[in-house]
Tab-separated table of C-alpha atoms and ligand atoms in Angstrom:
chain	number	residue	atom	x	y	z
A	1	MET	CA	14.491	18.203	-8.162
A	2	LYS	CA	11.512	17.239	-7.766
A	3	ALA	CA	11.357	14.568	-4.566
A	4	PHE	CA	8.573	12.528	-6.037
A	5	GLN	CA	7.105	10.510	-8.579
A	6	SER	CA	2.588	10.640	-7.948
A	7	PHE	CA	0.686	7.571	-6.739
A	8	GLY	CA	-1.232	8.519	-9.375
A	9	THR	CA	-4.249	6.760	-9.133
A	10	MET	CA	-3.473	3.873	-10.415
A	11	GLY	CA	-0.633	3.524	-7.272
A	12	VAL	CA	-3.022	1.210	-5.686
A	13	LEU	CA	-2.260	-1.265	-7.781
A	14	LEU	CA	0.985	-1.085	-6.473
A	15	LEU	CA	1.948	-2.633	-2.906
A	16	SER	CA	-0.825	-4.884	-3.491
A	17	ALA	CA	-0.361	-8.251	-2.968
A	18	SER	CA	-0.940	-8.963	-6.717
A	19	PHE	CA	0.730	-7.109	-9.893
A	20	VAL	CA	-0.604	-6.291	-12.712
A	21	CYS	CA	-0.210	-6.911	-17.044
A	22	ALA	CA	-0.688	-4.411	-19.597
A	23	GLN	CA	-4.240	-5.472	-19.881
A	24	GLY	CA	-4.812	-4.875	-16.442
A	25	ILE	CA	-3.814	-2.326	-16.764
A	26	ALA	CA	-5.431	-1.360	-19.471
A	27	GLN	CA	-9.114	-2.231	-16.863
A	28	THR	CA	-8.272	-0.285	-14.867
A	29	ASN	CA	-9.293	3.116	-16.219
A	30	VAL	CA	-7.274	4.938	-14.695
A	31	GLY	CA	-4.556	7.967	-14.469
A	32	ARG	CA	-0.608	8.504	-15.145
A	33	ILE	CA	1.277	5.360	-15.064
A	34	PRO	CA	4.917	6.551	-13.750
A	35	GLY	CA	7.895	6.929	-15.446
A	36	MET	CA	5.697	6.083	-18.990
A	37	GLU	CA	7.544	8.865	-20.598
A	38	GLN	CA	10.672	7.768	-19.749
A	39	LYS	CA	12.940	7.426	-22.577
A	40	GLU	CA	16.272	7.079	-20.803
A	41	ALA	CA	16.929	5.859	-17.313
A	42	LEU	CA	17.753	8.836	-14.976
A	43	ARG	CA	21.000	9.008	-13.444
A	44	VAL	CA	21.371	9.736	-9.922
A	45	ASN	CA	24.578	10.130	-9.805
A	46	ASP	CA	28.560	8.336	-12.175
A	47	HIS	CA	27.035	5.150	-10.154
A	48	ILE	CA	23.378	4.792	-9.474
A	49	TYR	CA	20.680	5.006	-12.341
A	50	GLN	CA	16.993	4.634	-11.560
A	51	ALA	CA	14.006	3.629	-14.458
A	52	THR	CA	10.499	4.921	-12.813
A	53	GLY	CA	8.150	3.317	-12.372
A	54	PHE	CA	5.427	0.339	-9.854
A	55	GLY	CA	8.370	0.587	-8.433
A	56	ASN	CA	10.699	2.141	-9.704
A	57	THR	CA	14.349	-0.607	-10.438
A	58	TYR	CA	18.108	0.830	-9.847
A	59	MET	CA	21.200	-0.117	-11.030
A	60	VAL	CA	24.597	0.750	-9.858
A	61	LYS	CA	27.540	0.080	-11.680
A	62	THR	CA	30.475	-1.167	-9.902
A	63	SER	CA	33.936	-1.654	-12.137
A	64	GLU	CA	33.591	-5.956	-10.942
A	65	GLY	CA	29.509	-5.774	-12.425
A	66	ASN	CA	26.118	-4.563	-11.507
A	67	VAL	CA	24.128	-4.537	-8.573
A	68	ILE	CA	19.864	-4.197	-9.438
A	69	ILE	CA	18.111	-3.049	-6.517
A	70	ASP	CA	14.507	-4.235	-6.988
A	71	THR	CA	12.592	-4.964	-10.220
A	72	ALA	CA	9.313	-3.235	-10.350
A	73	MET	CA	6.021	-4.910	-11.127
A	74	GLY	CA	5.645	-7.542	-14.243
A	75	PHE	CA	4.132	-4.567	-16.508
A	76	PHE	CA	7.188	-2.776	-15.351
A	77	ALA	CA	9.973	-4.689	-15.592
A	78	PRO	CA	10.397	-5.218	-19.157
A	79	ARG	CA	11.049	-1.570	-20.232
A	80	HIS	CA	12.898	-1.136	-17.032
A	81	TYR	CA	15.244	-4.090	-18.587
A	82	ALA	CA	15.835	-2.193	-21.741
A	83	LEU	CA	16.528	1.369	-19.454
A	84	LEU	CA	18.686	-0.300	-17.625
A	85	ARG	CA	20.324	-2.357	-20.031
A	86	LYS	CA	20.828	0.518	-22.052
A	87	VAL	CA	23.486	1.655	-19.772
A	88	SER	CA	25.229	-1.282	-19.091
A	89	GLU	CA	25.547	-5.085	-20.628
A	90	ALA	CA	28.186	-5.529	-17.680
A	91	PRO	CA	26.578	-9.105	-16.008
A	92	VAL	CA	25.034	-8.677	-12.662
A	93	LYS	CA	26.295	-9.772	-8.804
A	94	PHE	CA	23.897	-9.152	-7.364
A	95	ILE	CA	19.783	-8.444	-6.867
A	96	ILE	CA	19.257	-6.653	-3.450
A	97	ILE	CA	14.594	-6.285	-3.166
A	98	THR	CA	13.703	-4.591	-0.092
A	99	HIS	CA	10.495	-6.051	0.503
A	100	CYS	CA	8.495	-8.986	-0.798
A	101	HIS	CA	5.144	-7.289	-2.841
A	102	PRO	CA	4.857	-8.147	-6.536
A	103	ASP	CA	5.879	-4.078	-7.029
A	104	HIS	CA	9.486	-5.099	-6.245
A	105	ILE	CA	10.211	-8.592	-6.914
A	106	ALA	CA	8.264	-9.574	-10.595
A	107	GLY	CA	11.106	-8.463	-12.929
A	108	ILE	CA	13.486	-11.211	-10.489
A	109	ARG	CA	13.488	-13.794	-13.543
A	110	ARG	CA	14.546	-11.414	-15.837
A	111	TRP	CA	17.527	-9.650	-14.031
A	112	ARG	CA	18.608	-12.964	-12.658
A	113	GLY	CA	21.317	-13.874	-14.539
A	114	PRO	CA	23.701	-17.412	-14.045
A	115	GLU	CA	26.049	-16.097	-12.338
A	116	THR	CA	23.224	-13.419	-9.955
A	117	LYS	CA	22.863	-13.699	-5.853
A	118	VAL	CA	19.370	-12.794	-5.118
A	119	ILE	CA	19.798	-11.035	-1.777
A	120	ALA	CA	16.255	-9.970	0.945
A	121	HIS	CA	15.567	-9.912	4.826
A	122	GLU	CA	15.445	-13.891	6.359
A	123	ARG	CA	11.158	-12.994	6.761
A	124	PHE	CA	11.222	-12.956	3.498
A	125	GLN	CA	9.983	-16.260	2.057
A	126	GLU	CA	7.477	-16.366	5.510
A	127	LEU	CA	5.454	-13.214	3.923
A	128	ARG	CA	5.682	-14.377	0.926
A	129	ASP	CA	4.099	-17.141	2.531
A	130	TYR	CA	1.178	-15.666	4.209
A	131	GLN	CA	-0.179	-14.684	0.902
A	132	THR	CA	-0.189	-17.837	-0.628
A	133	MET	CA	-2.139	-18.992	2.146
A	134	LEU	CA	-4.665	-16.051	2.462
A	135	GLY	CA	-4.491	-16.224	-1.181
A	136	GLY	CA	-8.368	-15.885	-1.407
A	137	LEU	CA	-8.868	-13.641	0.255
A	138	PHE	CA	-6.642	-11.309	-1.389
A	139	GLU	CA	-6.957	-12.417	-5.109
A	140	ARG	CA	-11.048	-11.363	-3.855
A	141	ARG	CA	-10.563	-7.605	-2.156
A	142	ASN	CA	-6.913	-6.582	-4.808
A	143	ALA	CA	-9.251	-7.514	-7.653
A	144	ALA	CA	-12.106	-5.481	-6.032
A	145	GLN	CA	-9.739	-2.758	-5.043
A	146	TYR	CA	-7.710	-2.392	-7.942
A	147	GLY	CA	-10.681	-2.809	-10.661
A	148	ILE	CA	-8.750	-5.425	-11.969
A	149	PRO	CA	-10.415	-8.787	-13.396
A	150	ARG	CA	-10.210	-11.922	-10.646
A	151	PRO	CA	-7.932	-14.372	-13.442
A	152	LEU	CA	-5.652	-11.512	-14.055
A	153	VAL	CA	-5.537	-10.980	-10.248
A	154	ARG	CA	-4.784	-14.655	-9.652
A	155	ALA	CA	-2.219	-15.355	-12.940
A	156	SER	CA	-0.373	-12.624	-11.314
A	157	ALA	CA	0.162	-13.702	-7.318
A	158	GLU	CA	0.331	-17.735	-9.123
A	159	GLU	CA	3.803	-16.149	-11.380
A	160	VAL	CA	5.102	-14.461	-8.484
A	161	ARG	CA	5.004	-17.412	-5.870
A	162	ARG	CA	6.695	-19.717	-8.213
A	163	PRO	CA	10.016	-20.730	-6.480
A	164	GLU	CA	12.237	-18.410	-9.103
A	165	TYR	CA	11.608	-15.393	-7.424
A	166	GLY	CA	13.211	-16.935	-4.070
A	167	ALA	CA	16.458	-16.137	-2.325
A	168	ASP	CA	19.323	-16.802	-2.925
A	169	ILE	CA	21.171	-14.581	0.408
A	170	THR	CA	19.197	-14.206	3.473
A	171	PHE	CA	20.062	-11.977	6.763
A	172	GLU	CA	19.198	-11.002	10.188
A	173	LYS	CA	20.340	-7.669	11.201
A	174	THR	CA	22.730	-6.519	8.930
A	175	HIS	CA	24.756	-8.500	5.591
A	176	SER	CA	27.535	-6.634	4.003
A	177	PHE	CA	29.185	-7.229	0.860
A	178	LYS	CA	32.269	-5.154	-0.990
A	179	LEU	CA	32.087	-4.755	-5.135
A	180	GLY	CA	34.549	-2.439	-7.207
A	181	GLU	CA	34.600	0.567	-5.403
A	182	LEU	CA	31.295	0.118	-3.444
A	183	THR	CA	30.025	-1.054	-0.665
A	184	PHE	CA	26.854	-2.354	-0.207
A	185	GLU	CA	25.371	-2.655	3.447
A	186	ILE	CA	21.941	-4.074	4.029
A	187	HIS	CA	20.057	-3.708	7.162
A	188	TYR	CA	16.464	-5.202	8.519
A	189	THR	CA	14.301	-2.087	8.257
A	190	PRO	CA	11.162	-3.356	9.680
A	191	GLY	CA	8.272	-0.298	8.749
A	192	GLU	CA	5.784	-0.780	5.829
A	193	THR	CA	6.261	-4.981	5.661
A	194	GLN	CA	8.291	-7.260	8.315
A	195	ASP	CA	10.730	-8.076	5.912
A	196	GLN	CA	11.317	-4.821	4.577
A	197	LEU	CA	15.114	-3.494	4.410
A	198	ALA	CA	17.180	-0.415	3.562
A	199	ILE	CA	20.898	-0.111	1.886
A	200	TRP	CA	23.772	1.977	2.653
A	201	ILE	CA	26.557	2.636	0.142
A	202	PRO	CA	28.949	4.993	2.225
A	203	GLU	CA	31.265	5.738	-0.794
A	204	LEU	CA	28.190	7.180	-2.548
A	205	LYS	CA	26.130	7.906	0.767
A	206	ALA	CA	23.280	6.790	-0.951
A	207	ALA	CA	20.340	5.134	0.894
A	208	PHE	CA	17.588	2.876	-0.710
A	209	ILE	CA	15.402	3.271	1.601
A	210	GLY	CA	12.620	0.552	0.061
A	211	ASP	CA	8.816	1.832	0.835
A	212	ASN	CA	9.270	2.193	3.959
A	213	MET	CA	8.996	6.638	2.303
A	214	TYR	CA	6.561	7.576	0.117
A	215	GLU	CA	4.670	10.643	-1.348
A	216	THR	CA	1.854	10.558	1.069
A	217	PHE	CA	1.251	9.458	4.311
A	218	PRO	CA	2.704	6.626	4.927
A	219	ASN	CA	-0.060	3.336	4.443
A	220	MET	CA	-0.583	1.480	7.566
A	221	TYR	CA	-3.734	-0.083	7.079
A	222	THR	CA	-4.546	-0.905	4.098
A	223	LEU	CA	-7.551	-2.152	3.453
A	224	ARG	CA	-7.283	-5.300	1.177
A	225	GLY	CA	-5.748	-6.847	4.597
A	226	THR	CA	-1.974	-6.872	6.294
A	227	GLU	CA	-0.840	-7.784	9.800
A	228	PHE	CA	-0.214	-4.966	12.122
A	229	ARG	CA	1.716	-2.615	10.424
A	230	SER	CA	3.919	-1.791	13.517
A	231	PRO	CA	4.699	2.423	14.144
A	232	LYS	CA	7.537	1.864	16.233
A	233	PRO	CA	9.445	-0.589	14.358
A	234	TRP	CA	9.192	1.322	11.727
A	235	LEU	CA	10.181	4.761	13.165
A	236	ALA	CA	13.737	3.293	14.348
A	237	SER	CA	13.826	1.824	10.968
A	238	LEU	CA	13.455	5.296	9.418
A	239	GLU	CA	15.580	6.750	12.466
A	240	LYS	CA	18.562	4.434	11.905
A	241	VAL	CA	18.162	5.993	7.653
A	242	ARG	CA	18.308	9.380	9.481
A	243	SER	CA	21.852	9.218	11.505
A	244	TRP	CA	23.813	7.444	8.225
A	245	GLU	CA	23.350	11.327	7.315
A	246	PRO	CA	23.201	10.558	3.104
A	247	GLU	CA	22.793	12.959	0.775
A	248	VAL	CA	20.193	10.887	-1.465
A	249	VAL	CA	17.760	8.688	-1.007
A	250	LEU	CA	15.883	6.576	-2.724
A	251	GLY	CA	13.252	4.472	-2.841
A	252	SER	CA	10.564	2.741	-4.513
A	253	HIS	CA	8.177	5.317	-5.005
A	254	LEU	CA	10.309	7.891	-4.831
A	255	LEU	CA	11.698	10.721	-7.088
A	256	PRO	CA	15.582	10.795	-5.527
A	257	ILE	CA	16.096	12.771	-3.312
A	258	SER	CA	18.956	15.251	-2.755
A	259	GLY	CA	21.119	16.760	-0.754
A	260	LYS	CA	21.703	16.211	2.650
A	261	GLU	CA	20.052	18.619	5.032
A	262	GLU	CA	16.886	18.168	2.222
A	263	CYS	CA	17.272	14.071	3.171
A	264	ALA	CA	17.559	15.084	6.914
A	265	LYS	CA	14.366	17.504	6.298
A	266	GLN	CA	11.843	15.086	4.510
A	267	LEU	CA	13.104	12.619	6.651
A	268	THR	CA	11.964	14.416	9.828
A	269	ARG	CA	8.509	15.005	8.812
A	270	TYR	CA	7.609	11.205	7.967
A	271	ILE	CA	9.617	10.733	10.886
A	272	ASP	CA	7.537	13.335	13.011
A	273	ALA	CA	4.426	12.309	11.342
A	274	ILE	CA	4.300	9.063	12.283
A	275	ARG	CA	5.438	9.784	16.162
A	276	PHE	CA	2.976	11.850	16.286
A	277	ILE	CA	0.050	9.502	14.976
A	278	HIS	CA	1.614	6.794	16.792
A	279	ASP	CA	1.445	8.527	20.383
A	280	LYS	CA	-2.215	10.571	19.970
A	281	THR	CA	-3.429	7.273	19.664
A	282	VAL	CA	-1.718	5.448	22.374
A	283	GLU	CA	-2.509	8.607	24.447
A	284	GLY	CA	-6.162	8.421	23.752
A	285	MET	CA	-6.242	4.882	24.342
A	286	ASN	CA	-5.594	4.746	27.755
A	287	GLN	CA	-7.990	7.477	28.538
A	288	GLY	CA	-11.150	5.423	27.482
A	289	LYS	CA	-11.462	7.233	24.211
A	290	ASP	CA	-13.409	4.654	21.312
A	291	VAL	CA	-11.535	3.944	18.134
A	292	TRP	CA	-14.085	6.384	16.417
A	293	THR	CA	-13.119	9.063	18.547
A	294	LEU	CA	-10.073	9.157	18.453
A	295	MET	CA	-9.904	8.613	13.944
A	296	ASN	CA	-12.178	12.218	14.009
A	297	GLU	CA	-10.596	14.056	16.945
A	298	ILE	CA	-6.111	13.606	15.815
A	299	LYS	CA	-5.061	15.537	13.066
A	300	LEU	CA	-1.310	16.461	11.641
A	301	PRO	CA	-0.405	19.707	12.791
A	302	PRO	CA	0.046	21.735	9.712
A	303	GLU	CA	3.548	21.686	9.560
A	304	ILE	CA	3.880	17.725	9.742
A	305	SER	CA	1.000	17.506	7.460
A	306	LEU	CA	1.544	15.070	4.833
A	307	PRO	CA	-0.989	14.179	1.161
A	308	GLU	CA	-3.491	11.377	1.742
A	309	THR	CA	-3.796	10.248	-1.032
A	310	TYR	CA	-2.222	6.896	-0.824
A	311	GLY	CA	-1.743	5.950	3.781
A	312	ARG	CA	-4.650	7.181	5.454
A	313	LEU	CA	-4.794	8.775	9.012
A	314	THR	CA	-8.149	7.354	9.912
A	315	TRP	CA	-7.373	4.038	8.273
A	316	SER	CA	-3.761	3.892	10.442
A	317	ILE	CA	-5.253	5.427	13.578
A	318	ARG	CA	-7.944	2.531	13.074
A	319	GLY	CA	-5.058	0.677	12.219
A	320	ILE	CA	-2.411	1.281	15.274
A	321	TYR	CA	-6.378	0.928	18.042
A	322	GLU	CA	-6.268	-2.608	16.866
A	323	GLY	CA	-2.735	-3.571	16.302
A	324	TYR	CA	-2.335	-2.940	19.710
A	325	VAL	CA	-4.761	-4.317	21.448
A	326	GLY	CA	-7.088	-6.303	18.784
A	327	PHE	CA	-11.085	-6.124	18.292
A	328	PHE	CA	-12.379	-5.713	21.893
A	329	ASP	CA	-13.556	-1.653	22.818
A	330	GLU	CA	-15.022	-2.641	26.531
A	331	LYS	CA	-18.835	-2.889	25.201
A	332	ILE	CA	-20.659	-5.926	26.378
A	333	PRO	CA	-22.035	-7.138	23.269
A	334	THR	CA	-19.306	-7.127	21.018
A	335	MET	CA	-17.858	-10.786	23.687
A	336	TYR	CA	-20.131	-12.502	21.853
A	337	PRO	CA	-21.411	-13.915	18.789
A	338	VAL	CA	-24.451	-11.173	17.395
A	339	PRO	CA	-23.808	-7.819	15.272
A	340	ALA	CA	-25.310	-5.071	15.225
A	341	SER	CA	-27.082	-5.648	12.355
A	342	ALA	CA	-29.139	-8.714	14.060
A	343	VAL	CA	-31.168	-5.981	15.198
A	344	HIS	CA	-31.665	-4.729	12.065
A	345	LYS	CA	-34.504	-6.680	11.619
A	346	ASP	CA	-36.083	-5.239	14.298
A	347	LEU	CA	-35.394	-1.777	13.171
A	348	PHE	CA	-37.180	-2.503	9.905
A	349	GLU	CA	-40.651	-3.575	11.635
A	350	LEU	CA	-40.188	-0.722	13.507
A	351	ALA	CA	-40.236	2.292	11.441
A	352	GLY	CA	-42.687	0.376	9.406
A	353	GLY	CA	-40.968	-1.626	7.465
A	354	ALA	CA	-38.616	0.219	3.722
A	355	SER	CA	-40.171	3.247	2.971
A	356	PRO	CA	-38.861	5.381	5.888
A	357	LEU	CA	-35.582	4.146	6.212
A	358	ILE	CA	-35.576	4.952	2.200
A	359	GLU	CA	-37.123	8.456	3.208
A	360	ARG	CA	-34.995	8.848	5.350
A	361	ALA	CA	-31.698	8.258	3.893
A	362	GLN	CA	-31.977	10.004	0.501
A	363	LYS	CA	-32.581	12.859	3.547
A	364	LEU	CA	-29.266	11.999	3.910
A	365	ALA	CA	-27.747	11.554	1.105
A	366	THR	CA	-25.832	14.816	0.232
A	367	ASP	CA	-24.720	15.852	3.584
A	368	GLN	CA	-24.225	12.301	4.806
A	369	PRO	CA	-23.595	9.781	3.054
A	370	VAL	CA	-22.024	8.146	5.316
A	371	LYS	CA	-24.792	8.160	7.925
A	372	SER	CA	-27.072	7.161	4.464
A	373	LEU	CA	-25.272	3.672	4.106
A	374	HIS	CA	-26.175	2.583	7.404
A	375	LEU	CA	-30.217	3.350	7.307
A	376	LEU	CA	-29.404	1.553	3.693
A	377	ASP	CA	-27.874	-1.783	4.934
A	378	ILE	CA	-30.643	-2.335	7.634
A	379	VAL	CA	-32.917	-2.401	4.275
A	380	LEU	CA	-30.954	-4.206	2.478
A	381	ASP	CA	-29.579	-6.631	5.084
A	382	VAL	CA	-33.796	-7.281	5.696
A	383	ASP	CA	-35.341	-7.388	2.178
A	384	PRO	CA	-32.497	-7.408	-0.791
A	385	SER	CA	-35.021	-6.186	-3.162
A	386	GLN	CA	-35.692	-2.653	-2.743
A	387	VAL	CA	-34.715	-1.649	-5.375
A	388	GLU	CA	-34.771	2.365	-4.455
A	389	ALA	CA	-32.429	1.392	-1.424
A	390	ARG	CA	-29.528	0.283	-3.910
A	391	LYS	CA	-30.046	3.663	-6.929
A	392	ILE	CA	-29.662	5.858	-3.298
A	393	ARG	CA	-25.996	3.201	-2.755
A	394	VAL	CA	-25.041	4.388	-5.932
A	395	GLN	CA	-25.401	8.145	-5.116
A	396	CYS	CA	-23.833	7.916	-2.061
A	397	TYR	CA	-21.237	5.693	-3.713
A	398	HIS	CA	-20.812	8.071	-5.854
A	399	ARG	CA	-20.800	11.210	-2.987
A	400	LEU	CA	-17.892	9.807	-1.418
A	401	LEU	CA	-16.368	9.201	-4.685
A	402	ASP	CA	-16.734	13.205	-5.517
A	403	GLN	CA	-14.994	13.923	-2.050
A	404	ALA	CA	-12.135	11.021	-2.430
A	405	VAL	CA	-8.437	11.500	-2.420
A	406	ASN	CA	-7.101	8.855	-1.572
A	407	VAL	CA	-6.685	6.095	-4.095
A	408	ILE	CA	-7.646	3.236	-2.286
A	409	GLU	CA	-10.487	4.347	-1.194
A	410	GLN	CA	-11.575	5.227	-4.646
A	411	GLY	CA	-11.405	1.533	-5.807
A	412	TRP	CA	-13.582	0.492	-2.824
A	413	LEU	CA	-16.048	3.715	-4.169
A	414	ARG	CA	-15.611	2.281	-7.605
A	415	ASP	CA	-16.461	-1.142	-6.902
A	416	GLY	CA	-18.892	-0.373	-4.733
A	417	ILE	CA	-20.760	1.604	-7.860
A	418	LEU	CA	-20.406	-1.750	-9.823
A	419	GLN	CA	-21.917	-4.694	-7.895
A	420	GLU	CA	-24.612	-2.130	-6.546
A	421	GLU	CA	-25.444	-1.523	-10.140
A	422	LYS	CA	-24.966	-5.012	-11.601
A	423	ALA	CA	-27.963	-5.887	-9.124
A	424	ILE	CA	-30.160	-2.596	-9.618
A	425	LYS	CA	-30.297	-4.073	-13.503
A	426	GLN	CA	-30.617	-8.177	-12.091
A	427	SER	CA	-33.810	-6.850	-10.106
A	428	SER	CA	-35.096	-5.006	-13.676
A	429	THR	CA	-33.686	-8.115	-15.802
A	430	ALA	CA	-35.947	-10.754	-12.602
A	431	GLY	CA	-39.012	-7.790	-12.662
A	432	LYS	CA	-39.228	-8.823	-16.624
A	433	ASN	CA	-39.190	-12.314	-16.178
A	434	PRO	CA	-41.828	-13.091	-13.843
B	501	LIG	ZN1	6.119	-0.807	-3.693
């Protein structure tokens, strides 16, 4: 069985601090949406059914009622509800939420009945509060990164902040219960978030792994901003799941991984990839290498390579570096509130104005677009009315977009193009109406 489902271009929406509605999806102008073609819930075994989407919703049937694991983002929740209700109309006794991101909690209200208890880790609420505390920042960044209008991002975030999305039962390390013929062992497994949990059903040899594993290299740092996604607990969590020797692994953004050997193989590859990047980064830090050197030097060996359509090695390396020791790079100017851009005006004047810098930026735009962008920053910091510089910026963004496979990177580049085109339009309008 194919083990993974594509993140697709729109996959980015998914782990963000926003969730999306139909209108939002249409406006992102993105590729394949996972699970949209699904007519019936995927039967994993006699007890487990999967509705596919962003993320997946699972129903576990027992003789004494059902358990729902994760509830997808708002756009998918009604369809998932309909697909899984076709499988069983029995009451939902528990909803287990693997972590606090909205692509896991937005359907809670739909599934919650009078006798339903929602189970999450004890840090679930704290991390929801973190998203609320930085709501303004996430609203701005999610709108840019995912191409969703800000009012939609805000409305979605406000919806899932409501108390109805809270948990009834929380736990610190483990929580178990029996329902009908099945045992649900819930374990704290920090990784992609600090409230991540995994579920083990020993009778079925089934492990639900949440977002601690997906099809691509793990998103150990995400550009919209996140707390440190510390690799060591993440590794320990994956090792714990592997130690159960599962025969089926179910993830929120995976198709089922079936067979004891295949499960062990996939888990081991993920563990080895994270460990390799972590250890190489730490080794380089101790050798006195700076973060830029390590971002360029460290590559995964082919046997444990993973696609970078969602998580990205370079961001993860920097995430680990700065997660462990913060921003200071052993350079004296970094101690002071005077950024390198403070000398942009000096460089601009020394170059003899905008023209030579623009000329050089144009030369670099095709083969070294990021260097070109640095030169353009000098020009536009000093003189934001330089339309030619903005046009070269757009060229550079397009050049980078042509090469980009990572959906988050693509999102920021598309937003950059949009912003520059807006600025160019405004300056041409201003020029016509002096
Ligand atoms: Zn997710």
